[in-house]
Amino acid sequence: MKTQKIIVTGGMGYIGSHTVVALINSGYSIVIVDNLCNSNIVVLKSISEITGVTPEFENIDLTDDNKTAQFFKRHNDAVAVINFAALKAVGESVQKPIWYYKNNLNILLNVLEGMENNAIKNVIFSSSATVYGLPDILPITEEAKTKRPTSPYGNTKKIAEEMMEDFLKVQPNFKGISLRYFNPIGAHESEKIGELPTGIPNNLMPFITQTAVGIRKELKIFGKDYATEDGTAVRDYIHVVDLAEAHVKALKRLLNSEANDNFEVFNLGTGVGYSVLDVVKSFEKTSQQKLNYSFEKRREGDVPELYANPSKANEVLGWNATLTLDDMTASSWNWEQKVRNS
Ligand code: NAD
Ligand code: UD1
């Protein structure tokens, strides 16, 4: 049987590259499309070293209508698209909202149009727990109301889901799944792919590992007066390798026509909330490093606690997160050291 071809937009990035590895290992043939605005061409070589397969790659800016239309025409034998491509820096999106709306929403519009014109009927979208805003009830289920996210970045995710829903309403033969990620961290065990933030990291895990290697002086923990067990904010950290596997399960659901509805959403988290101090402690244990940190006031826009009820993904997709917080911090640390020594 001919292998099924999957278009992976943003497949050179952090989550995309781990998912491409999982997809290749599950027997799919991959074409990555990415303009490398937040990733590096070496990732292609790394994917090929891990899997023994070099995926097809095209360097295209997906906001370019003509180039994207031509790309889809060339790959009209694909059976699905996984759309990772987006800009993702929350702070930057507050400073440059137009750039974020233009990039993230035009990518999705061009992808949906490419699918429509070439009868590629399945799409998976990278969404975020940020669409829940400040949650009323924890753990969060998919039934929770979405709220206007605090940043333009977050709002591109909410609007993108609404755009997909509208598109799928008039395309009953097309199917879409939106995956709402909680806090992806960690790196592949091969130490060949991982997160490569540019500039000063906003996110906790890369800030911790960069502090431990001496690039940052100290970690500032934002807030120690939250109504949580140790006063620091709580999140649902999920290993990127587990997250990647969820995409394979979601893809199979689409390709096997198992979906009940032609637009479905799933929370991807472990269901367990850890505080900032829990993450620091796990990091110190797995890395055998003493971390330099101090407490700061709360970061604007942060919610005290956010963790998923992942039952729907567990039951419907047959997916479960298997890797622990220690696996996450250990692999992040191994990756950071590998990057700094190469
Ligand atoms: P990433 O920046 O590592 O990967 C995104 C990729 O998209 C990059 O390789 C970048 O070069 C590419 N890209 C961006 N704009 C493009 C354009 N106009 N044309 C072509 N390629 C373009 O980010 P990631 O962490 O792997 O995130 C993947 C997806 O998951 C994003 O949509 C992100 O918003 C979403 N997400 C990420 C997180 C997280 O914590 N990392 C959490 C929730 C959701
Ligand atoms: C953030 C974004 C979210 C985005 C996600 C992944 C906000 C409000 N939310 O989630 O939209 O999808 O990143 O890109 O920006 N922390 C510190 N010190 C640091 C960094 C973080 O104490 O230097 C704390 C934060 O206050 C938070 C936790 O660590 O409590 C996790 O932070 P982070 O990794 O930035 O993720 P989120 O804020 O949950």
GROMACS .gro file of C-alpha atoms and ligand atoms in nm:
model
  425
    1MET     CA    1   0.000   0.000   0.000
    2LYS     CA    2   0.122   0.350  -0.084
    3THR     CA    3   0.217   0.544   0.230
    4GLN     CA    4  -0.013   0.831   0.315
    5LYS     CA    5   0.135   1.176   0.269
    6ILE     CA    6   0.091   1.437   0.542
    7ILE     CA    7   0.169   1.808   0.504
    8VAL     CA    8   0.327   1.944   0.822
    9THR     CA    9   0.340   2.324   0.835
   10GLY     CA   10   0.592   2.457   1.086
   11GLY     CA   11   0.744   2.108   1.099
   12MET     CA   12   1.096   2.241   1.158
   13GLY     CA   13   0.990   2.397   1.490
   14TYR     CA   14   0.991   2.257   1.842
   15ILE     CA   15   0.664   2.062   1.855
   16GLY     CA   16   0.647   2.009   1.478
   17SER     CA   17   0.987   1.836   1.460
   18HIS     CA   18   0.899   1.595   1.742
   19THR     CA   19   0.568   1.520   1.570
   20VAL     CA   20   0.738   1.461   1.234
   21VAL     CA   21   0.959   1.200   1.406
   22ALA     CA   22   0.651   1.030   1.555
   23LEU     CA   23   0.470   1.038   1.220
   24ILE     CA   24   0.766   0.891   1.029
   25ASN     CA   25   0.798   0.621   1.294
   26SER     CA   26   0.428   0.543   1.239
   27GLY     CA   27   0.483   0.496   0.864
   28TYR     CA   28   0.359   0.825   0.717
   29SER     CA   29   0.535   1.011   0.441
   30ILE     CA   30   0.595   1.375   0.533
   31VAL     CA   31   0.634   1.703   0.355
   32ILE     CA   32   0.739   1.987   0.582
   33VAL     CA   33   0.667   2.345   0.483
   34ASP     CA   34   0.832   2.615   0.693
   35ASN     CA   35   0.999   2.951   0.630
   36LEU     CA   36   1.253   2.891   0.908
   37CYS     CA   37   1.163   3.223   1.076
   38ASN     CA   38   1.191   3.049   1.414
   39SER     CA   39   1.379   2.730   1.331
   40ASN     CA   40   1.691   2.602   1.161
   41ILE     CA   41   1.760   2.386   0.858
   42VAL     CA   42   1.979   2.154   1.072
   43VAL     CA   43   1.656   2.013   1.217
   44LEU     CA   44   1.603   1.828   0.888
   45LYS     CA   45   1.932   1.645   0.933
   46SER     CA   46   1.847   1.568   1.295
   47ILE     CA   47   1.510   1.421   1.197
   48SER     CA   48   1.683   1.207   0.940
   49GLU     CA   49   1.944   1.089   1.195
   50ILE     CA   50   1.669   0.990   1.441
   51THR     CA   51   1.437   0.817   1.194
   52GLY     CA   52   1.661   0.717   0.903
   53VAL     CA   53   1.425   0.909   0.674
   54THR     CA   54   1.473   1.260   0.536
   55PRO     CA   55   1.132   1.419   0.491
   56GLU     CA   56   1.059   1.641   0.196
   57PHE     CA   57   1.105   2.007   0.287
   58GLU     CA   58   0.996   2.331   0.120
   59ASN     CA   59   1.098   2.674   0.243
   60ILE     CA   60   0.786   2.886   0.189
   61ASP     CA   61   0.628   3.172   0.377
   62LEU     CA   62   0.273   3.044   0.423
   63THR     CA   63   0.133   3.396   0.431
   64ASP     CA   64   0.229   3.421   0.064
   65ASP     CA   65  -0.101   3.337  -0.112
   66ASN     CA   66   0.046   3.239  -0.449
   67LYS     CA   67   0.337   3.034  -0.320
   68THR     CA   68   0.113   2.852  -0.074
   69ALA     CA   69  -0.146   2.780  -0.345
   70GLN     CA   70   0.129   2.638  -0.571
   71PHE     CA   71   0.265   2.432  -0.282
   72PHE     CA   72  -0.076   2.274  -0.219
   73LYS     CA   73  -0.119   2.201  -0.589
   74ARG     CA   74   0.216   2.022  -0.597
   75HIS     CA   75   0.114   1.814  -0.295
   76ASN     CA   76  -0.250   1.748  -0.381
   77ASP     CA   77  -0.190   1.379  -0.311
   78ALA     CA   78  -0.163   1.458   0.063
   79VAL     CA   79  -0.439   1.321   0.285
   80ALA     CA   80  -0.406   1.563   0.576
   81VAL     CA   81  -0.243   1.879   0.705
   82ILE     CA   82  -0.104   1.937   1.053
   83ASN     CA   83  -0.077   2.310   1.100
   84PHE     CA   84   0.193   2.406   1.350
   85ALA     CA   85   0.320   2.717   1.169
   86ALA     CA   86   0.267   3.030   1.378
   87LEU     CA   87   0.451   3.296   1.570
   88LYS     CA   88   0.426   3.217   1.940
   89ALA     CA   89   0.596   3.476   2.163
   90VAL     CA   90   0.328   3.617   2.393
   91GLY     CA   91   0.515   3.938   2.489
   92GLU     CA   92   0.613   4.012   2.130
   93SER     CA   93   0.251   3.971   2.021
   94VAL     CA   94   0.149   4.245   2.264
   95GLN     CA   95   0.407   4.478   2.106
   96LYS     CA   96   0.337   4.376   1.745
   97PRO     CA   97  -0.028   4.267   1.730
   98ILE     CA   98  -0.074   4.328   1.356
   99TRP     CA   99   0.225   4.112   1.269
  100TYR     CA  100   0.086   3.829   1.484
  101TYR     CA  101  -0.269   3.848   1.349
  102LYS     CA  102  -0.139   3.874   0.990
  103ASN     CA  103   0.101   3.585   1.020
  104ASN     CA  104  -0.100   3.337   1.224
  105LEU     CA  105  -0.439   3.397   1.067
  106ASN     CA  106  -0.320   3.428   0.706
  107ILE     CA  107  -0.132   3.100   0.742
  108LEU     CA  108  -0.452   2.926   0.846
  109LEU     CA  109  -0.660   3.092   0.574
  110ASN     CA  110  -0.409   2.988   0.307
  111VAL     CA  111  -0.393   2.635   0.446
  112LEU     CA  112  -0.773   2.597   0.449
  113GLU     CA  113  -0.794   2.738   0.097
  114GLY     CA  114  -0.519   2.502  -0.021
  115MET     CA  115  -0.711   2.211   0.130
  116GLU     CA  116  -1.040   2.322  -0.027
  117ASN     CA  117  -0.891   2.366  -0.374
  118ASN     CA  118  -0.715   2.030  -0.368
  119ALA     CA  119  -0.966   1.815  -0.178
  120ILE     CA  120  -0.729   1.751   0.113
  121LYS     CA  121  -0.997   1.680   0.367
  122ASN     CA  122  -0.831   1.653   0.709
  123VAL     CA  123  -0.666   1.912   0.930
  124ILE     CA  124  -0.516   1.922   1.277
  125PHE     CA  125  -0.456   2.260   1.437
  126SER     CA  126  -0.215   2.357   1.719
  127SER     CA  127  -0.423   2.544   1.972
  128SER     CA  128  -0.349   2.636   2.330
  129ALA     CA  129  -0.499   2.626   2.678
  130THR     CA  130  -0.477   3.004   2.659
  131VAL     CA  131  -0.823   2.995   2.491
  132TYR     CA  132  -0.973   2.918   2.834
  133GLY     CA  133  -0.845   3.246   2.985
  134LEU     CA  134  -0.896   3.257   3.362
  135PRO     CA  135  -1.079   2.927   3.421
  136ASP     CA  136  -1.389   2.909   3.642
  137ILE     CA  137  -1.351   2.539   3.722
  138LEU     CA  138  -1.042   2.317   3.749
  139PRO     CA  139  -0.942   2.080   3.599
  140ILE     CA  140  -1.056   2.225   3.267
  141THR     CA  141  -1.266   2.016   3.033
  142GLU     CA  142  -1.333   2.097   2.668
  143GLU     CA  143  -1.683   2.204   2.773
  144ALA     CA  144  -1.543   2.506   2.958
  145LYS     CA  145  -1.630   2.832   2.792
  146THR     CA  146  -1.350   2.989   2.590
  147LYS     CA  147  -1.271   3.347   2.682
  148ARG     CA  148  -1.087   3.628   2.514
  149PRO     CA  149  -0.720   3.551   2.577
  150THR     CA  150  -0.510   3.826   2.733
  151SER     CA  151  -0.258   3.847   2.446
  152PRO     CA  152  -0.294   3.894   2.069
  153TYR     CA  153  -0.103   3.564   2.031
  154GLY     CA  154  -0.362   3.385   2.241
  155ASN     CA  155  -0.641   3.557   2.055
  156THR     CA  156  -0.505   3.425   1.721
  157LYS     CA  157  -0.566   3.076   1.860
  158LYS     CA  158  -0.924   3.154   1.962
  159ILE     CA  159  -1.002   3.324   1.629
  160ALA     CA  160  -0.832   3.043   1.435
  161GLU     CA  161  -1.054   2.783   1.602
  162GLU     CA  162  -1.360   2.991   1.510
  163MET     CA  163  -1.236   3.022   1.151
  164MET     CA  164  -1.192   2.646   1.129
  165GLU     CA  165  -1.539   2.589   1.270
  166ASP     CA  166  -1.696   2.822   1.011
  167PHE     CA  167  -1.501   2.658   0.729
  168LEU     CA  168  -1.597   2.307   0.838
  169LYS     CA  169  -1.965   2.401   0.866
  170VAL     CA  170  -1.981   2.451   0.491
  171GLN     CA  171  -1.747   2.161   0.411
  172PRO     CA  172  -1.924   1.865   0.571
  173ASN     CA  173  -1.688   1.619   0.402
  174PHE     CA  174  -1.386   1.784   0.559
  175LYS     CA  175  -1.278   1.715   0.917
  176GLY     CA  176  -1.074   1.910   1.168
  177ILE     CA  177  -0.931   1.858   1.513
  178SER     CA  178  -0.802   2.137   1.732
  179LEU     CA  179  -0.554   2.026   1.996
  180ARG     CA  180  -0.531   2.256   2.295
  181TYR     CA  181  -0.182   2.214   2.439
  182PHE     CA  182  -0.116   2.293   2.802
  183ASN     CA  183   0.256   2.355   2.879
  184PRO     CA  184   0.485   2.155   2.649
  185ILE     CA  185   0.841   2.111   2.776
  186GLY     CA  186   1.119   1.851   2.741
  187ALA     CA  187   1.312   1.725   2.443
  188HIS     CA  188   1.366   1.408   2.240
  189GLU     CA  189   1.574   1.141   2.416
  190SER     CA  190   1.821   1.136   2.124
  191GLU     CA  191   1.920   1.493   2.223
  192LYS     CA  192   1.904   1.579   1.852
  193ILE     CA  193   1.590   1.795   1.862
  194GLY     CA  194   1.445   2.023   2.129
  195GLU     CA  195   1.331   2.376   2.194
  196LEU     CA  196   1.557   2.652   2.059
  197PRO     CA  197   1.422   2.984   2.186
  198THR     CA  198   1.565   3.296   2.029
  199GLY     CA  199   1.662   3.580   2.264
  200ILE     CA  200   1.556   3.583   2.627
  201PRO     CA  201   1.310   3.299   2.689
  202ASN     CA  202   0.965   3.390   2.819
  203ASN     CA  203   0.883   3.038   2.922
  204LEU     CA  204   0.982   2.872   3.245
  205MET     CA  205   1.171   2.561   3.133
  206PRO     CA  206   1.418   2.721   2.889
  207PHE     CA  207   1.476   2.999   3.141
  208ILE     CA  208   1.567   2.739   3.404
  209THR     CA  209   1.808   2.549   3.178
  210GLN     CA  210   1.969   2.869   3.046
  211THR     CA  211   2.018   2.989   3.404
  212ALA     CA  212   2.180   2.659   3.499
  213VAL     CA  213   2.429   2.681   3.208
  214GLY     CA  214   2.511   3.038   3.309
  215ILE     CA  215   2.352   3.235   3.022
  216ARG     CA  216   2.102   3.394   3.263
  217LYS     CA  217   2.198   3.515   3.608
  218GLU     CA  218   1.895   3.387   3.794
  219LEU     CA  219   1.542   3.266   3.748
  220LYS     CA  220   1.282   3.512   3.868
  221ILE     CA  221   0.980   3.326   4.000
  222PHE     CA  222   0.678   3.537   3.921
  223GLY     CA  223   0.460   3.544   4.232
  224LYS     CA  224   0.481   3.361   4.564
  225ASP     CA  225   0.145   3.472   4.699
  226TYR     CA  226  -0.092   3.264   4.489
  227ALA     CA  227  -0.351   3.055   4.671
  228THR     CA  228  -0.162   2.736   4.586
  229GLU     CA  229   0.018   2.489   4.810
  230ASP     CA  230   0.356   2.668   4.798
  231GLY     CA  231   0.234   3.008   4.675
  232THR     CA  232   0.373   2.974   4.321
  233ALA     CA  233   0.158   2.933   4.010
  234VAL     CA  234   0.048   2.592   3.890
  235ARG     CA  235   0.055   2.458   3.533
  236ASP     CA  236   0.005   2.129   3.351
  237TYR     CA  237   0.349   2.054   3.203
  238ILE     CA  238   0.350   1.792   2.930
  239HIS     CA  239   0.644   1.618   2.765
  240VAL     CA  240   0.675   1.717   2.399
  241VAL     CA  241   0.726   1.351   2.304
  242ASP     CA  242   0.388   1.261   2.460
  243LEU     CA  243   0.236   1.559   2.283
  244ALA     CA  244   0.377   1.442   1.950
  245GLU     CA  245   0.217   1.098   1.997
  246ALA     CA  246  -0.122   1.263   2.050
  247HIS     CA  247  -0.099   1.408   1.699
  248VAL     CA  248  -0.051   1.060   1.554
  249LYS     CA  249  -0.362   0.940   1.740
  250ALA     CA  250  -0.564   1.242   1.626
  251LEU     CA  251  -0.451   1.187   1.267
  252LYS     CA  252  -0.557   0.822   1.279
  253ARG     CA  253  -0.898   0.926   1.411
  254LEU     CA  254  -0.942   1.157   1.113
  255LEU     CA  255  -0.809   0.916   0.852
  256ASN     CA  256  -1.016   0.625   0.986
  257SER     CA  257  -1.328   0.847   0.983
  258GLU     CA  258  -1.387   0.786   1.352
  259ALA     CA  259  -1.479   1.142   1.440
  260ASN     CA  260  -1.836   1.206   1.563
  261ASP     CA  261  -1.833   1.564   1.455
  262ASN     CA  262  -1.640   1.725   1.172
  263PHE     CA  263  -1.478   1.968   1.417
  264GLU     CA  264  -1.351   1.834   1.748
  265VAL     CA  265  -1.133   1.981   2.020
  266PHE     CA  266  -0.912   1.798   2.270
  267ASN     CA  267  -0.715   1.911   2.574
  268LEU     CA  268  -0.360   1.779   2.575
  269GLY     CA  269  -0.222   1.778   2.926
  270THR     CA  270  -0.133   1.523   3.190
  271GLY     CA  271  -0.413   1.630   3.424
  272VAL     CA  272  -0.162   1.701   3.700
  273GLY     CA  273  -0.074   2.054   3.805
  274TYR     CA  274   0.278   2.135   3.921
  275SER     CA  275   0.391   2.461   4.079
  276VAL     CA  276   0.691   2.663   3.961
  277LEU     CA  277   0.876   2.542   4.270
  278ASP     CA  278   0.789   2.179   4.188
  279VAL     CA  279   0.952   2.227   3.848
  280VAL     CA  280   1.259   2.389   4.005
  281LYS     CA  281   1.291   2.104   4.256
  282SER     CA  282   1.255   1.840   3.986
  283PHE     CA  283   1.517   2.020   3.777
  284GLU     CA  284   1.761   2.037   4.069
  285LYS     CA  285   1.711   1.667   4.134
  286THR     CA  286   1.749   1.542   3.777
  287SER     CA  287   2.032   1.778   3.679
  288GLN     CA  288   2.219   1.771   4.010
  289GLN     CA  289   2.251   2.149   3.972
  290LYS     CA  290   2.165   2.411   4.232
  291LEU     CA  291   1.949   2.671   4.060
  292ASN     CA  292   1.989   3.040   4.129
  293TYR     CA  293   1.643   3.191   4.179
  294SER     CA  294   1.458   3.470   4.352
  295PHE     CA  295   1.096   3.578   4.384
  296GLU     CA  296   0.942   3.863   4.188
  297LYS     CA  297   0.593   4.008   4.175
  298ARG     CA  298   0.332   3.827   3.969
  299ARG     CA  299   0.364   3.850   3.589
  300GLU     CA  300   0.080   4.043   3.429
  301GLY     CA  301  -0.169   3.820   3.249
  302ASP     CA  302  -0.072   3.504   3.440
  303VAL     CA  303  -0.345   3.286   3.586
  304PRO     CA  304  -0.287   3.125   3.927
  305GLU     CA  305  -0.365   2.768   3.823
  306LEU     CA  306  -0.425   2.595   3.493
  307TYR     CA  307  -0.446   2.222   3.442
  308ALA     CA  308  -0.638   1.996   3.212
  309ASN     CA  309  -0.892   1.728   3.246
  310PRO     CA  310  -0.749   1.513   2.965
  311SER     CA  311  -1.020   1.241   2.988
  312LYS     CA  312  -1.160   1.314   2.645
  313ALA     CA  313  -0.819   1.265   2.478
  314ASN     CA  314  -0.758   0.958   2.698
  315GLU     CA  315  -1.088   0.794   2.611
  316VAL     CA  316  -1.163   0.913   2.259
  317LEU     CA  317  -0.811   0.928   2.114
  318GLY     CA  318  -0.681   0.641   2.326
  319TRP     CA  319  -0.390   0.863   2.423
  320ASN     CA  320  -0.226   0.900   2.760
  321ALA     CA  321   0.073   1.104   2.870
  322THR     CA  322   0.329   0.857   3.002
  323LEU     CA  323   0.636   1.067   3.082
  324THR     CA  324   0.688   1.226   3.425
  325LEU     CA  325   0.794   1.574   3.534
  326ASP     CA  326   1.140   1.432   3.608
  327ASP     CA  327   1.157   1.294   3.250
  328MET     CA  328   1.069   1.643   3.125
  329THR     CA  329   1.327   1.835   3.330
  330ALA     CA  330   1.600   1.574   3.269
  331SER     CA  331   1.551   1.578   2.892
  332SER     CA  332   1.536   1.960   2.883
  333TRP     CA  333   1.864   1.972   3.072
  334ASN     CA  334   2.032   1.713   2.844
  335TRP     CA  335   1.920   1.912   2.542
  336GLU     CA  336   2.045   2.244   2.681
  337GLN     CA  337   2.387   2.095   2.750
  338LYS     CA  338   2.401   1.937   2.406
  339VAL     CA  339   2.316   2.271   2.239
  340ARG     CA  340   2.577   2.460   2.438
  341ASN     CA  341   2.849   2.203   2.369
  342SER     CA  342   2.793   2.176   1.995
  343NAD     P1  343   0.807   2.699   1.689
  343NAD     O1  344   0.826   2.846   1.674
  343NAD     O2  345   0.922   2.619   1.737
  343NAD     O3  346   0.753   2.637   1.552
  343NAD     C1  347   0.672   2.708   1.464
  343NAD     C2  348   0.730   2.696   1.324
  343NAD     O4  349   0.647   2.771   1.234
  343NAD     C3  350   0.872   2.752   1.312
  343NAD     O5  351   0.958   2.656   1.257
  343NAD     C4  352   0.856   2.874   1.221
  343NAD     O6  353   0.970   2.893   1.140
  343NAD     C5  354   0.731   2.837   1.141
  343NAD     N1  355   0.658   2.953   1.087
  343NAD     C6  356   0.612   3.062   1.153
  343NAD     N2  357   0.555   3.148   1.068
  343NAD     C7  358   0.563   3.092   0.944
  343NAD     C8  359   0.523   3.132   0.815
  343NAD     N3  360   0.465   3.251   0.793
  343NAD     N4  361   0.544   3.049   0.711
  343NAD     C9  362   0.606   2.931   0.730
  343NAD     N5  363   0.649   2.886   0.850
  343NAD    C10  364   0.628   2.967   0.956
  343NAD     O7  365   0.681   2.679   1.787
  343NAD     P2  366   0.631   2.548   1.861
  343NAD     O8  367   0.657   2.566   2.006
  343NAD     O9  368   0.679   2.427   1.793
  343NAD    O10  369   0.474   2.564   1.841
  343NAD    C11  370   0.406   2.498   1.736
  343NAD    C12  371   0.261   2.539   1.739
  343NAD    O11  372   0.204   2.506   1.865
  343NAD    C13  373   0.239   2.689   1.722
  343NAD    O12  374   0.121   2.708   1.647
  343NAD    C14  375   0.220   2.738   1.864
  343NAD    O13  376   0.144   2.856   1.869
  343NAD    C15  377   0.144   2.621   1.925
  343NAD     N6  378   0.157   2.612   2.070
  343NAD    C16  379   0.281   2.607   2.126
  343NAD    C17  380   0.294   2.600   2.265
  343NAD    C18  381   0.430   2.595   2.329
  343NAD    O14  382   0.439   2.609   2.451
  343NAD     N7  383   0.540   2.574   2.256
  343NAD    C19  384   0.179   2.597   2.346
  343NAD    C20  385   0.053   2.602   2.284
  343NAD    C21  386   0.043   2.608   2.146
  344UD1     C1  387   0.265   3.095   2.830
  344UD1     C2  388   0.160   3.181   2.764
  344UD1     C3  389   0.068   3.094   2.681
  344UD1     C4  390   0.148   3.012   2.582
  344UD1     C5  391   0.254   2.931   2.657
  344UD1     C6  392   0.345   2.858   2.564
  344UD1     C7  393   0.125   3.377   2.907
  344UD1     C8  394   0.030   3.446   3.001
  344UD1     N1  395   0.085   3.255   2.863
  344UD1     O1  396   0.199   3.009   2.921
  344UD1     O2  397  -0.022   3.176   2.610
  344UD1     O3  398   0.063   2.923   2.509
  344UD1     O4  399   0.336   3.019   2.735
  344UD1     O5  400   0.422   2.945   2.488
  344UD1     O6  401   0.230   3.429   2.873
  344UD1     N2  402   0.751   3.167   3.520
  344UD1     C9  403   0.837   3.220   3.615
  344UD1     N3  404   0.955   3.276   3.571
  344UD1    C10  405   0.990   3.280   3.438
  344UD1    C11  406   0.901   3.223   3.344
  344UD1    C12  407   0.781   3.169   3.388
  344UD1     O7  408   0.810   3.218   3.734
  344UD1     O8  409   1.097   3.333   3.406
  344UD1    C13  410   0.625   3.107   3.567
  344UD1    C14  411   0.502   3.177   3.511
  344UD1     O9  412   0.464   3.284   3.592
  344UD1    C15  413   0.401   3.062   3.509
  344UD1    C16  414   0.489   2.936   3.486
  344UD1    O10  415   0.621   2.974   3.520
  344UD1    O11  416   0.340   3.051   3.633
  344UD1    C17  417   0.486   2.889   3.341
  344UD1    O12  418   0.517   2.999   3.259
  344UD1     P1  419   0.536   2.984   3.100
  344UD1    O13  420   0.633   2.878   3.072
  344UD1    O14  421   0.567   3.121   3.046
  344UD1    O15  422   0.395   2.934   3.049
  344UD1     P2  423   0.249   2.998   3.069
  344UD1    O16  424   0.256   3.133   3.126
  344UD1    O17  425   0.164   2.898   3.138
   0.00000   0.00000   0.00000
